[in-house]
PDB file of C-alpha atoms in Angstrom:
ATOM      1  CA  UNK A   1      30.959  -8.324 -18.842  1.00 49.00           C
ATOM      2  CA  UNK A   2      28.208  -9.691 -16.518  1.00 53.00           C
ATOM      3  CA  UNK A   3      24.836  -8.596 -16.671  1.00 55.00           C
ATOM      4  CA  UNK A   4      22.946  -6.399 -14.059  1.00 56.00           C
ATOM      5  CA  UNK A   5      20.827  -9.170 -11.676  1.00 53.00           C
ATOM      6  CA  UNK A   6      17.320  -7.608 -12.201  1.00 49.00           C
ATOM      7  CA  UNK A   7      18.042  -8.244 -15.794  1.00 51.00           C
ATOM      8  CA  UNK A   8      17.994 -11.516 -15.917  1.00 50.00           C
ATOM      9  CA  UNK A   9      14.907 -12.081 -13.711  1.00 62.00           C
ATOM     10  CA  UNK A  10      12.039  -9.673 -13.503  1.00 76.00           C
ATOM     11  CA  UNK A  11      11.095  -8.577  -9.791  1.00 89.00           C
ATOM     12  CA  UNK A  12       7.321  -9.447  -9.537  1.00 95.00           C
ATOM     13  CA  UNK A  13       5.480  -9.832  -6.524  1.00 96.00           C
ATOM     14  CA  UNK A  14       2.350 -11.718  -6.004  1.00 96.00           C
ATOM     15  CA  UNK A  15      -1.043 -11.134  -3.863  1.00 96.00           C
ATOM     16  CA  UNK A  16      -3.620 -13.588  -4.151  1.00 95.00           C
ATOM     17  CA  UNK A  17      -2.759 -15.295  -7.341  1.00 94.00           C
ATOM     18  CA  UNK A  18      -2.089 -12.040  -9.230  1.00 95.00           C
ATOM     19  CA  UNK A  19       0.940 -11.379  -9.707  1.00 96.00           C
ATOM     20  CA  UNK A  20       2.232  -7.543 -10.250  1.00 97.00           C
ATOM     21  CA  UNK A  21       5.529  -5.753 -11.689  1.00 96.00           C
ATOM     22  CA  UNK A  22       5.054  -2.656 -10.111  1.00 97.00           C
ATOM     23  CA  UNK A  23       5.985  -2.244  -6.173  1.00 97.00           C
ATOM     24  CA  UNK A  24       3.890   1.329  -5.950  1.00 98.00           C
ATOM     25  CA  UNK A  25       0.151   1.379  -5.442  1.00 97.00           C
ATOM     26  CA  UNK A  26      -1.649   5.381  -5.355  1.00 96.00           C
ATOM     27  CA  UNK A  27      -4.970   6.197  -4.188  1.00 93.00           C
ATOM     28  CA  UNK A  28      -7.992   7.926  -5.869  1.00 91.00           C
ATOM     29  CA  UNK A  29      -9.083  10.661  -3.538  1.00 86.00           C
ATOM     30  CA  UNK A  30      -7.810  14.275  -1.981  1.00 90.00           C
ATOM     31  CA  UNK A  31      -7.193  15.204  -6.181  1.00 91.00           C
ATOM     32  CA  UNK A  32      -7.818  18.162  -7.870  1.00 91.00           C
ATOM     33  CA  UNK A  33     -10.149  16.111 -10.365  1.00 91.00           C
ATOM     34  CA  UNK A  34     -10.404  12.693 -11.940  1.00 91.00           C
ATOM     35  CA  UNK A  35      -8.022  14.021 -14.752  1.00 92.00           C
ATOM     36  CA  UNK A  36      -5.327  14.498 -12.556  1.00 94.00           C
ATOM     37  CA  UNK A  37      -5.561  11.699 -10.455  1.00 94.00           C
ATOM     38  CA  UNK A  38      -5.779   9.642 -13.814  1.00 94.00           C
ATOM     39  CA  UNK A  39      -2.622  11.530 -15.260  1.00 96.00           C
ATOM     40  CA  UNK A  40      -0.469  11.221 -12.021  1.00 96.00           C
ATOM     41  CA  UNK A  41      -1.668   7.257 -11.880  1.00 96.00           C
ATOM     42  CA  UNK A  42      -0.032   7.012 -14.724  1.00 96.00           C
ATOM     43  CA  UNK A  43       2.877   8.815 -14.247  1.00 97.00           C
ATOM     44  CA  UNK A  44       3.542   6.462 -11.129  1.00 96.00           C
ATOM     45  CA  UNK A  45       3.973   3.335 -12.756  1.00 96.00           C
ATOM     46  CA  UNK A  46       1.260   1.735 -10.125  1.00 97.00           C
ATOM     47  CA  UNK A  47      -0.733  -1.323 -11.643  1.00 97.00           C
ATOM     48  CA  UNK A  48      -3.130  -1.182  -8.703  1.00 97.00           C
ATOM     49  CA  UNK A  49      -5.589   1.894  -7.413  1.00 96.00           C
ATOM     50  CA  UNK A  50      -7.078   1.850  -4.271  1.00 94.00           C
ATOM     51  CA  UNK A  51     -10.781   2.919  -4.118  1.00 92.00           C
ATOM     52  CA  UNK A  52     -12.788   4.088  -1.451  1.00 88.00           C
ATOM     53  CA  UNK A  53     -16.074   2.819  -2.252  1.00 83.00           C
ATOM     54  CA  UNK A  54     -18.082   5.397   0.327  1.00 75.00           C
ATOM     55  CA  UNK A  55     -16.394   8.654  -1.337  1.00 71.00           C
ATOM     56  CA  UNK A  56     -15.755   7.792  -4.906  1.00 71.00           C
ATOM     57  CA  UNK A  57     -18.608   8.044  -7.685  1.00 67.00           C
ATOM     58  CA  UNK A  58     -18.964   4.453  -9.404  1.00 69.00           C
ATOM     59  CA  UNK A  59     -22.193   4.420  -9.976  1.00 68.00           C
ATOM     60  CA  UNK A  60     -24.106   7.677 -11.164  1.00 74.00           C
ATOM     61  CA  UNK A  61     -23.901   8.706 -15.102  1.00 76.00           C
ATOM     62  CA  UNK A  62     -24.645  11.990 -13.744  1.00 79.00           C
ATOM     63  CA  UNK A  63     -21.566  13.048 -12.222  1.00 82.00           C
ATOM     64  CA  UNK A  64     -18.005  12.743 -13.035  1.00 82.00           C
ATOM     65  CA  UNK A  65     -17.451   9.348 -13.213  1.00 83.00           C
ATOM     66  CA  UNK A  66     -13.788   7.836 -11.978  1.00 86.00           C
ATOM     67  CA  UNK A  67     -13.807   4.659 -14.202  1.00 85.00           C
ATOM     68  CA  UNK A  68     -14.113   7.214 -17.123  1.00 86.00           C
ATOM     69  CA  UNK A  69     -10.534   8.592 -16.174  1.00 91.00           C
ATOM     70  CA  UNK A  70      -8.612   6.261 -14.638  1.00 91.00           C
ATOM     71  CA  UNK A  71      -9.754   3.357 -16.989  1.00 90.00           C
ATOM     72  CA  UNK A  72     -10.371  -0.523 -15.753  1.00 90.00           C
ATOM     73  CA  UNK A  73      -8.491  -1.551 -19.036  1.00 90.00           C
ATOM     74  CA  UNK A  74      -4.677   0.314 -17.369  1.00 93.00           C
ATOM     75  CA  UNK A  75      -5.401  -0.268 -13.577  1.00 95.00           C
ATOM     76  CA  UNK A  76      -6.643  -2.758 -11.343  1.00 95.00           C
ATOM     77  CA  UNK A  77      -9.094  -1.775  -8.964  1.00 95.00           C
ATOM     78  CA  UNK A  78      -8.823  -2.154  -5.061  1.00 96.00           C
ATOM     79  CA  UNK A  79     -12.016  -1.828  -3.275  1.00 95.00           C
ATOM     80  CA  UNK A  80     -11.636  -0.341  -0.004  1.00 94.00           C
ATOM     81  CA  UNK A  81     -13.364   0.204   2.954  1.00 94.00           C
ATOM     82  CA  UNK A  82     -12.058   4.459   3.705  1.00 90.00           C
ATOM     83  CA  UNK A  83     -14.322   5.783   6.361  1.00 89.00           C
ATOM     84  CA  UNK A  84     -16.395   2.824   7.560  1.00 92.00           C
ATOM     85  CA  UNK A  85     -15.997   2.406  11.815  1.00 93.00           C
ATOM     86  CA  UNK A  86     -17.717  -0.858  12.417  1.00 93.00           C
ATOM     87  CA  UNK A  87     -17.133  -4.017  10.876  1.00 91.00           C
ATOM     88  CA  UNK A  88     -20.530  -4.503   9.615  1.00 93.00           C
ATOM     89  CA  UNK A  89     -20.702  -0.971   8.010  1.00 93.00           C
ATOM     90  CA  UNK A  90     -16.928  -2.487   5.920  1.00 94.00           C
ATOM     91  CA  UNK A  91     -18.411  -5.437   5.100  1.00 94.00           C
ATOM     92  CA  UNK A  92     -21.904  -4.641   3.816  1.00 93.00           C
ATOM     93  CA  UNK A  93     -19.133  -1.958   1.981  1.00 93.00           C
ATOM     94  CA  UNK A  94     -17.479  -4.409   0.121  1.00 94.00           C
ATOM     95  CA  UNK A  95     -20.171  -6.689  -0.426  1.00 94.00           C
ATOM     96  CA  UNK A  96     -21.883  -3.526  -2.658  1.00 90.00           C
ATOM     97  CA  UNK A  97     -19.033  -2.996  -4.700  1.00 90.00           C
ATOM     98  CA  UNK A  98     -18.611  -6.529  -5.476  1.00 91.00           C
ATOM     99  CA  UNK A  99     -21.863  -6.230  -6.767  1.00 88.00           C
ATOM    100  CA  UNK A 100     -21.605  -3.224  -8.384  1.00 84.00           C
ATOM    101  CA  UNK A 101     -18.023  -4.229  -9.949  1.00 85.00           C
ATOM    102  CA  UNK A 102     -17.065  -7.551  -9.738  1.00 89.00           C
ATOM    103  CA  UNK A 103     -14.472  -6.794  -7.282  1.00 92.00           C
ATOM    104  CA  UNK A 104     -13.139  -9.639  -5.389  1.00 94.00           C
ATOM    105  CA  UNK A 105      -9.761  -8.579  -3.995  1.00 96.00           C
ATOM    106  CA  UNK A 106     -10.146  -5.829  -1.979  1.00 97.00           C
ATOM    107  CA  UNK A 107      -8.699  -3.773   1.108  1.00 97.00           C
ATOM    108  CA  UNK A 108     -10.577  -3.850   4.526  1.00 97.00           C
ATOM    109  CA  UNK A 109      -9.440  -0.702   7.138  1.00 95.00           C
ATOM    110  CA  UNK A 110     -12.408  -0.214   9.732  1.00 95.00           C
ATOM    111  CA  UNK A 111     -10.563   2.872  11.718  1.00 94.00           C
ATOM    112  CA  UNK A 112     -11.176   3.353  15.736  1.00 92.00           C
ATOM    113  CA  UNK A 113     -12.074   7.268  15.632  1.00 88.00           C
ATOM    114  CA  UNK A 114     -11.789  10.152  13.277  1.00 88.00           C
ATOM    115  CA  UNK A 115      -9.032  12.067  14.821  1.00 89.00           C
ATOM    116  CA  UNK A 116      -5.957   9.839  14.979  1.00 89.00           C
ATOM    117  CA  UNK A 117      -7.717   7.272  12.024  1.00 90.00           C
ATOM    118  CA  UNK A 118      -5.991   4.149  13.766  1.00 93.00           C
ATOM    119  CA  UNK A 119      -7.285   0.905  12.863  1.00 94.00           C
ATOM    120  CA  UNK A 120      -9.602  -0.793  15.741  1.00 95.00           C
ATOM    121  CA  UNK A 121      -7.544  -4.379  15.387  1.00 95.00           C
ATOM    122  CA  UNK A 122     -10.724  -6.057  17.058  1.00 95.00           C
ATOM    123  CA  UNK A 123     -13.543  -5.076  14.449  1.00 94.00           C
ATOM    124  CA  UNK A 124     -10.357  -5.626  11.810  1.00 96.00           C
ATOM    125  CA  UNK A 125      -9.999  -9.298  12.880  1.00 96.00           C
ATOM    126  CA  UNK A 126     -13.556  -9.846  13.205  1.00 95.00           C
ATOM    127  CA  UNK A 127     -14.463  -8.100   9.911  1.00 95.00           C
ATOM    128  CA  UNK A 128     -11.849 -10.256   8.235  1.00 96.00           C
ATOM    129  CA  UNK A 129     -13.078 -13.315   9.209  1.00 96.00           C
ATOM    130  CA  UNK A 130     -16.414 -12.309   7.838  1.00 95.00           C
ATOM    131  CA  UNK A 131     -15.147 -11.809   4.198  1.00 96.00           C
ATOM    132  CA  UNK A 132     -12.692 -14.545   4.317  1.00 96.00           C
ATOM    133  CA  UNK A 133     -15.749 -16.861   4.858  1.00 95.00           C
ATOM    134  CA  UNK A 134     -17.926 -14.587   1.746  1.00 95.00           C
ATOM    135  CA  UNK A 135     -15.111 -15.750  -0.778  1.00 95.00           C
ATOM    136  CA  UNK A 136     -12.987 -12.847  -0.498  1.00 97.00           C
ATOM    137  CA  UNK A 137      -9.060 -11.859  -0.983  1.00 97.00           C
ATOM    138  CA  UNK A 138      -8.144  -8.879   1.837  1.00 97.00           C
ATOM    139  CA  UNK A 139      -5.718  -6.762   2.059  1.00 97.00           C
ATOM    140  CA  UNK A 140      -5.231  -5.212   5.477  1.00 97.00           C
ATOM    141  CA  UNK A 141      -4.713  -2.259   6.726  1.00 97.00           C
ATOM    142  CA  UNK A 142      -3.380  -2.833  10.034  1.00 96.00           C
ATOM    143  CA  UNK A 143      -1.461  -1.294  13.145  1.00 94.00           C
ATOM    144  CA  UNK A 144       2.119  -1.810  13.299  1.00 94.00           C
ATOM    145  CA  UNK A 145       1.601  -4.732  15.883  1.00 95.00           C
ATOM    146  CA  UNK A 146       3.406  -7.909  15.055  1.00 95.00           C
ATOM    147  CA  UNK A 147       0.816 -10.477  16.952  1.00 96.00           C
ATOM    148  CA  UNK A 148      -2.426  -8.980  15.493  1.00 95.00           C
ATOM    149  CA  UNK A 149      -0.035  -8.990  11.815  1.00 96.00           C
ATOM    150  CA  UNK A 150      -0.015 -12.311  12.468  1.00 96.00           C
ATOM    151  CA  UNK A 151      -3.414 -13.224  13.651  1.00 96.00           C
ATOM    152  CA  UNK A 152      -4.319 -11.592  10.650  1.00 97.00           C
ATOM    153  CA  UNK A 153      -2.309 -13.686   8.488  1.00 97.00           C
ATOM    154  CA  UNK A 154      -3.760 -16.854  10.144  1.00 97.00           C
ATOM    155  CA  UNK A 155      -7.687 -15.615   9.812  1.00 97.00           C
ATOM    156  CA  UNK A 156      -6.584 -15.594   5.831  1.00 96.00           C
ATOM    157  CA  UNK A 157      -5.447 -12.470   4.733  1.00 97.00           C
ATOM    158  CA  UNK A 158      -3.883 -12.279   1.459  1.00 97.00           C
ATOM    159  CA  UNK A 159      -1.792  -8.992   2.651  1.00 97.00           C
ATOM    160  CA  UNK A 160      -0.636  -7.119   5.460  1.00 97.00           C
ATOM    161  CA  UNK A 161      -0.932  -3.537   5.196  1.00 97.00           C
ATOM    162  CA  UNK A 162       0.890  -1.949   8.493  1.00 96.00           C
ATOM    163  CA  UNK A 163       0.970   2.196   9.000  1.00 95.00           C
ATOM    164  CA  UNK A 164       4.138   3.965   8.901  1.00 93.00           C
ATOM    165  CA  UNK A 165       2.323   7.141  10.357  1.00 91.00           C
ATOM    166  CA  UNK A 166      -0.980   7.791  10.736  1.00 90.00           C
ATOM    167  CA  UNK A 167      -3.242   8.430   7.517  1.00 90.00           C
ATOM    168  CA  UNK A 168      -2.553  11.568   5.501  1.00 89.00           C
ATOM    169  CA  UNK A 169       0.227  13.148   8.007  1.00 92.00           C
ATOM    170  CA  UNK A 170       3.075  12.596   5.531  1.00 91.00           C
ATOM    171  CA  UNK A 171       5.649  12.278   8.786  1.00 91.00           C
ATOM    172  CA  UNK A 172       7.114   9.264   7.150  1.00 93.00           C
ATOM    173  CA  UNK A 173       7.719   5.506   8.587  1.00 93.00           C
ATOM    174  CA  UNK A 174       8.304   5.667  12.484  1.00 93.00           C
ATOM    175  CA  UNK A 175       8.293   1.927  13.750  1.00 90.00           C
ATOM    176  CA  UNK A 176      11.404   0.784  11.544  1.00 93.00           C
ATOM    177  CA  UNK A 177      11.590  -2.039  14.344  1.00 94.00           C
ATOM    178  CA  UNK A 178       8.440  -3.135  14.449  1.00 95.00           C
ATOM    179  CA  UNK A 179       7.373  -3.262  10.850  1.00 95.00           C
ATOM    180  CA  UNK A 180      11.068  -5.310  10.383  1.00 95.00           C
ATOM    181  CA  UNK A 181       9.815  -8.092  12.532  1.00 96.00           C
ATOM    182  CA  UNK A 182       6.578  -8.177  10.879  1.00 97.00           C
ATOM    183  CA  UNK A 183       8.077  -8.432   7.737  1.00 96.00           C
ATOM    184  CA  UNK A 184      10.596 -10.971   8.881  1.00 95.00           C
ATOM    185  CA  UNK A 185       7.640 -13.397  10.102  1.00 95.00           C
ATOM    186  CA  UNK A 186       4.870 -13.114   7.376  1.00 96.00           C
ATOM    187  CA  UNK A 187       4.473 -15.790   4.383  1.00 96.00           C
ATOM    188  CA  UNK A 188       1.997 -12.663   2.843  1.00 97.00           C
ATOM    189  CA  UNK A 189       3.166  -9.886   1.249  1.00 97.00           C
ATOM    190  CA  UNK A 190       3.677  -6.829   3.688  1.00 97.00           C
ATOM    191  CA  UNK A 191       2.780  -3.095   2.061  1.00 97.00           C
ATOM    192  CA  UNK A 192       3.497   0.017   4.193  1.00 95.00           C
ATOM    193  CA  UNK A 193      -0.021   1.639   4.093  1.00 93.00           C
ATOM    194  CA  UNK A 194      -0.050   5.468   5.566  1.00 92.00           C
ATOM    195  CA  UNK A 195       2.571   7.737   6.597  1.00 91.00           C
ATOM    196  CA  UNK A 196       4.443   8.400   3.304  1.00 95.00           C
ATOM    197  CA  UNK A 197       4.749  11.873   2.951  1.00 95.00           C
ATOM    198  CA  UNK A 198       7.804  12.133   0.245  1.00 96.00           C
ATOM    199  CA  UNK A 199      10.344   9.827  -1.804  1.00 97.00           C
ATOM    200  CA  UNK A 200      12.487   9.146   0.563  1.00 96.00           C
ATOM    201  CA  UNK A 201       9.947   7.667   2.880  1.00 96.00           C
ATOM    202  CA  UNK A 202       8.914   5.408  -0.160  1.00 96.00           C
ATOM    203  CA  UNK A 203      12.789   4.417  -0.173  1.00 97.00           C
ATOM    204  CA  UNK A 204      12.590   3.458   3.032  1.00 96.00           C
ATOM    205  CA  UNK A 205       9.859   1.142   3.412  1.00 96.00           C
ATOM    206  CA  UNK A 206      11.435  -0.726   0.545  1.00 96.00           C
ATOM    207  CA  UNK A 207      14.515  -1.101   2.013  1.00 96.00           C
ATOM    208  CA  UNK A 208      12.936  -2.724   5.183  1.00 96.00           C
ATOM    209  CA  UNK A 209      11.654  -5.526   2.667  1.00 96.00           C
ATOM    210  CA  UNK A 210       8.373  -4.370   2.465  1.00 96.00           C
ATOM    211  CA  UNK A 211       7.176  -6.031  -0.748  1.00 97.00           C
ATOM    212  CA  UNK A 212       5.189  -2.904  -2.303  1.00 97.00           C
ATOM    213  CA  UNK A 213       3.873   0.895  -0.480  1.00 97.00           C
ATOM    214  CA  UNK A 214       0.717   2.263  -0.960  1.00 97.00           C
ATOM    215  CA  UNK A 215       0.406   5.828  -1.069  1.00 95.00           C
ATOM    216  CA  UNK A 216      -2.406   8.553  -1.465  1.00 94.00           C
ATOM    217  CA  UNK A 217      -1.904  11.937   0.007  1.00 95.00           C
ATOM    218  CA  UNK A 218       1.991  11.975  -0.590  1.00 96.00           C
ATOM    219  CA  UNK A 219       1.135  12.410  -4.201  1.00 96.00           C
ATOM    220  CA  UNK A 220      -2.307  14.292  -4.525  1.00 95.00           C
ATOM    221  CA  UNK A 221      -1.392  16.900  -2.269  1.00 95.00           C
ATOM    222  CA  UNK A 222       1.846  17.699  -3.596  1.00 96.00           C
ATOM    223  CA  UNK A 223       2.528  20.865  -4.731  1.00 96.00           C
ATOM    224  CA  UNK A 224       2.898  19.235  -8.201  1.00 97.00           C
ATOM    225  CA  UNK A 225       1.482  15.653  -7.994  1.00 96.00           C
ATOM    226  CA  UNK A 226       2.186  14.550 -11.487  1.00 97.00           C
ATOM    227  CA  UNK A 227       6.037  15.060 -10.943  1.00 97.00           C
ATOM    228  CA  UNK A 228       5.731  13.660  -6.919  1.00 97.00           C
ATOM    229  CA  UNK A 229       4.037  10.700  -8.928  1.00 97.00           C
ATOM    230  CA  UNK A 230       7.294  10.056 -10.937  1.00 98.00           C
ATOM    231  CA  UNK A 231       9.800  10.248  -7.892  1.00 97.00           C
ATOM    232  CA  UNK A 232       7.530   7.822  -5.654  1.00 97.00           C
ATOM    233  CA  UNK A 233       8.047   5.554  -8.755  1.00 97.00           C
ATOM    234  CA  UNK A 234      11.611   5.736  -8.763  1.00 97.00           C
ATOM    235  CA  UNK A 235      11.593   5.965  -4.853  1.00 97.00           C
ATOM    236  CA  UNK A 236       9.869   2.030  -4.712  1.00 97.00           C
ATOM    237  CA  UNK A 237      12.437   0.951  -7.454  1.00 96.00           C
ATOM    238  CA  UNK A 238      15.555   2.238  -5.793  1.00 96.00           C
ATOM    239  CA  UNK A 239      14.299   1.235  -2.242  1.00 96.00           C
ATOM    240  CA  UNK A 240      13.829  -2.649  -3.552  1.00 97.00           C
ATOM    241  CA  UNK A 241      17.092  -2.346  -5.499  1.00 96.00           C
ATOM    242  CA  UNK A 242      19.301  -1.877  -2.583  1.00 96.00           C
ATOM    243  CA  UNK A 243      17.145  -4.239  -0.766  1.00 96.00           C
ATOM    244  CA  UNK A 244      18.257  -6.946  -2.744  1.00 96.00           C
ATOM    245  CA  UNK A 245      21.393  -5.752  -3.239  1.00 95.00           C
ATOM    246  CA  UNK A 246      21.958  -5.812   0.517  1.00 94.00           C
ATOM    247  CA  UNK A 247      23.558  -2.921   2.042  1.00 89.00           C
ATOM    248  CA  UNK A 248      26.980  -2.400   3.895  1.00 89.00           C
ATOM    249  CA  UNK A 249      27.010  -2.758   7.244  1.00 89.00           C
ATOM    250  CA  UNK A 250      26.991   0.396   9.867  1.00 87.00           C
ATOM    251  CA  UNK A 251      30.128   0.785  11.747  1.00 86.00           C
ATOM    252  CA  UNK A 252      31.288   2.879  14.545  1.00 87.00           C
ATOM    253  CA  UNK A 253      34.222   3.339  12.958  1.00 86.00           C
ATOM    254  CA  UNK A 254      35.903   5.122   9.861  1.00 85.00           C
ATOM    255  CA  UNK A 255      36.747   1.991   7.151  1.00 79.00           C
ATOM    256  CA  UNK A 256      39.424   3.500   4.481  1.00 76.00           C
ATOM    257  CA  UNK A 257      38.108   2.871   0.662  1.00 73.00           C
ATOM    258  CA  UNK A 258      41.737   2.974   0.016  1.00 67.00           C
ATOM    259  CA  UNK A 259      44.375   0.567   1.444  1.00 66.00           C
ATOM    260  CA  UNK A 260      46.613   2.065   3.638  1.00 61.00           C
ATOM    261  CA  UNK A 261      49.554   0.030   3.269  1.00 62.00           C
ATOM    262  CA  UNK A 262      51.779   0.377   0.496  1.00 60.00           C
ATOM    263  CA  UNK A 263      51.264   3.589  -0.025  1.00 61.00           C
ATOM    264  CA  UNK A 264      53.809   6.106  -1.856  1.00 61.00           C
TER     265      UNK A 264
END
């Protein structure tokens, strides 16, 4: 009997030297608490949390602390730049929590306005450049625009992070097309960043190629996030499975499973 593919090699992926088993990444805000993001963390599998450094106590004793919850020991942390609208206000961002935390790989999103929370590609690029030159790895979070993906990828970014919908609306990926070609013509990894609203979505993005999702709101806003936590985990897994198993092709036409000749 021949073994299953995936067991003979493990499917890892790699971003800036560090290299990662699982394909899911969850956020740390929009929760009920810092137990229950912790607990639904877990329950997803994810290696990597994204942190927004303007919203998320990591440095006052005197609150609720998230490091005390979801613990530096089980996760890696991603730095990001959530709420920030100019390029200098994400990279003086950045630069903090490296000092505060030692963070060097990081995700940069400076957003254009607070309504549709689209990334302004400009201050993105330009912002970039800026922490590429102040020794850092980026992530980023980007529009769904093949020659910026690129120009990104050529300023230095160690990922590409393209929307599937706009942040938090759960309306799942809507630029199948576009996020293909980008995905087709990066040497970085590519990570669906925004949209996802339930597994399926999850399954989706995989199947394009994309080489991880990141999620937030899919999960912590969930009716139950601990169980929504579990299917995006099995969502990613199943999504890069038939991606590498490389599905049928569509036809207009009915194809008979069964042979039709020879029949009783």
């Amino acid at each position: 009997m021949t073994e299953p593919t995936a067991a003979l090699s493990p499917d890892t992926w790699t971003v800036a030297g560090r290299t990662f088993s699982s394909r899911l990444i969850v956020g740390t805000g929009k929760y009920k608490d810092y137990a229950q993001n912790a607990a639904a963390a877990r329950a997803s599998g994810a290696e990597i949390v994204t942190v927004a450094v303007r919203r998320v106590n990591l440095t006052d004793p005197n609150q609720p602390m998230l490091m005390d919850y979801v613990k530096q020991d089980e996760f890696t942390y991603l730095p990001n730049t959530a709420g920030c609208f100019t390029g200098e206000d994400a990279v003086r961002t950045l630069r903090l929590a490296r000092e505060a935390g030692g963070w060097n790989l990081v995700k940069l999103e400076v957003l254009s306005d607070p309504k549709t929370l689209y990334p302004d590609m400009e201050e993105t690029l330009r912002s970039l450049k800026l922490l590429v030159k102040d020794g850092f790895d980026v992530m980023v979070y980007c529009s769904d625009d093949p020659v910026y993906a690129k120009k990104l990828e050529e300023a230095g970014a160690c990922a590409i992070m393209p929307l599937g919908a706009p942040i938090g609306s759960g309306l799942g990926i809507q630029n199948r097309v576009t996020l293909r070609i980008i995905i087709e013509n990066a040497r970085v990894p590519v990570l669906v960043d925004a949209g996802v609203g339930t597994a399926s979505d999850a399954a989706v993005g995989m199947e394009l190629g994309c080489d991880a999702i990141l999620m937030n709101t899919a999960i912590a806003e969930a009716k139950d996030p601990i169980r929504m936590a579990v299917a995006m985990k099995h969502a990613v897994i199943s999504g890069r499975e038939a991606y590498l198993a490389g599905r049928m092709a569509k036809k207009l036409y009915a194809d008979p499973s069964s042979p039709l000749a020879g029949l009783i």
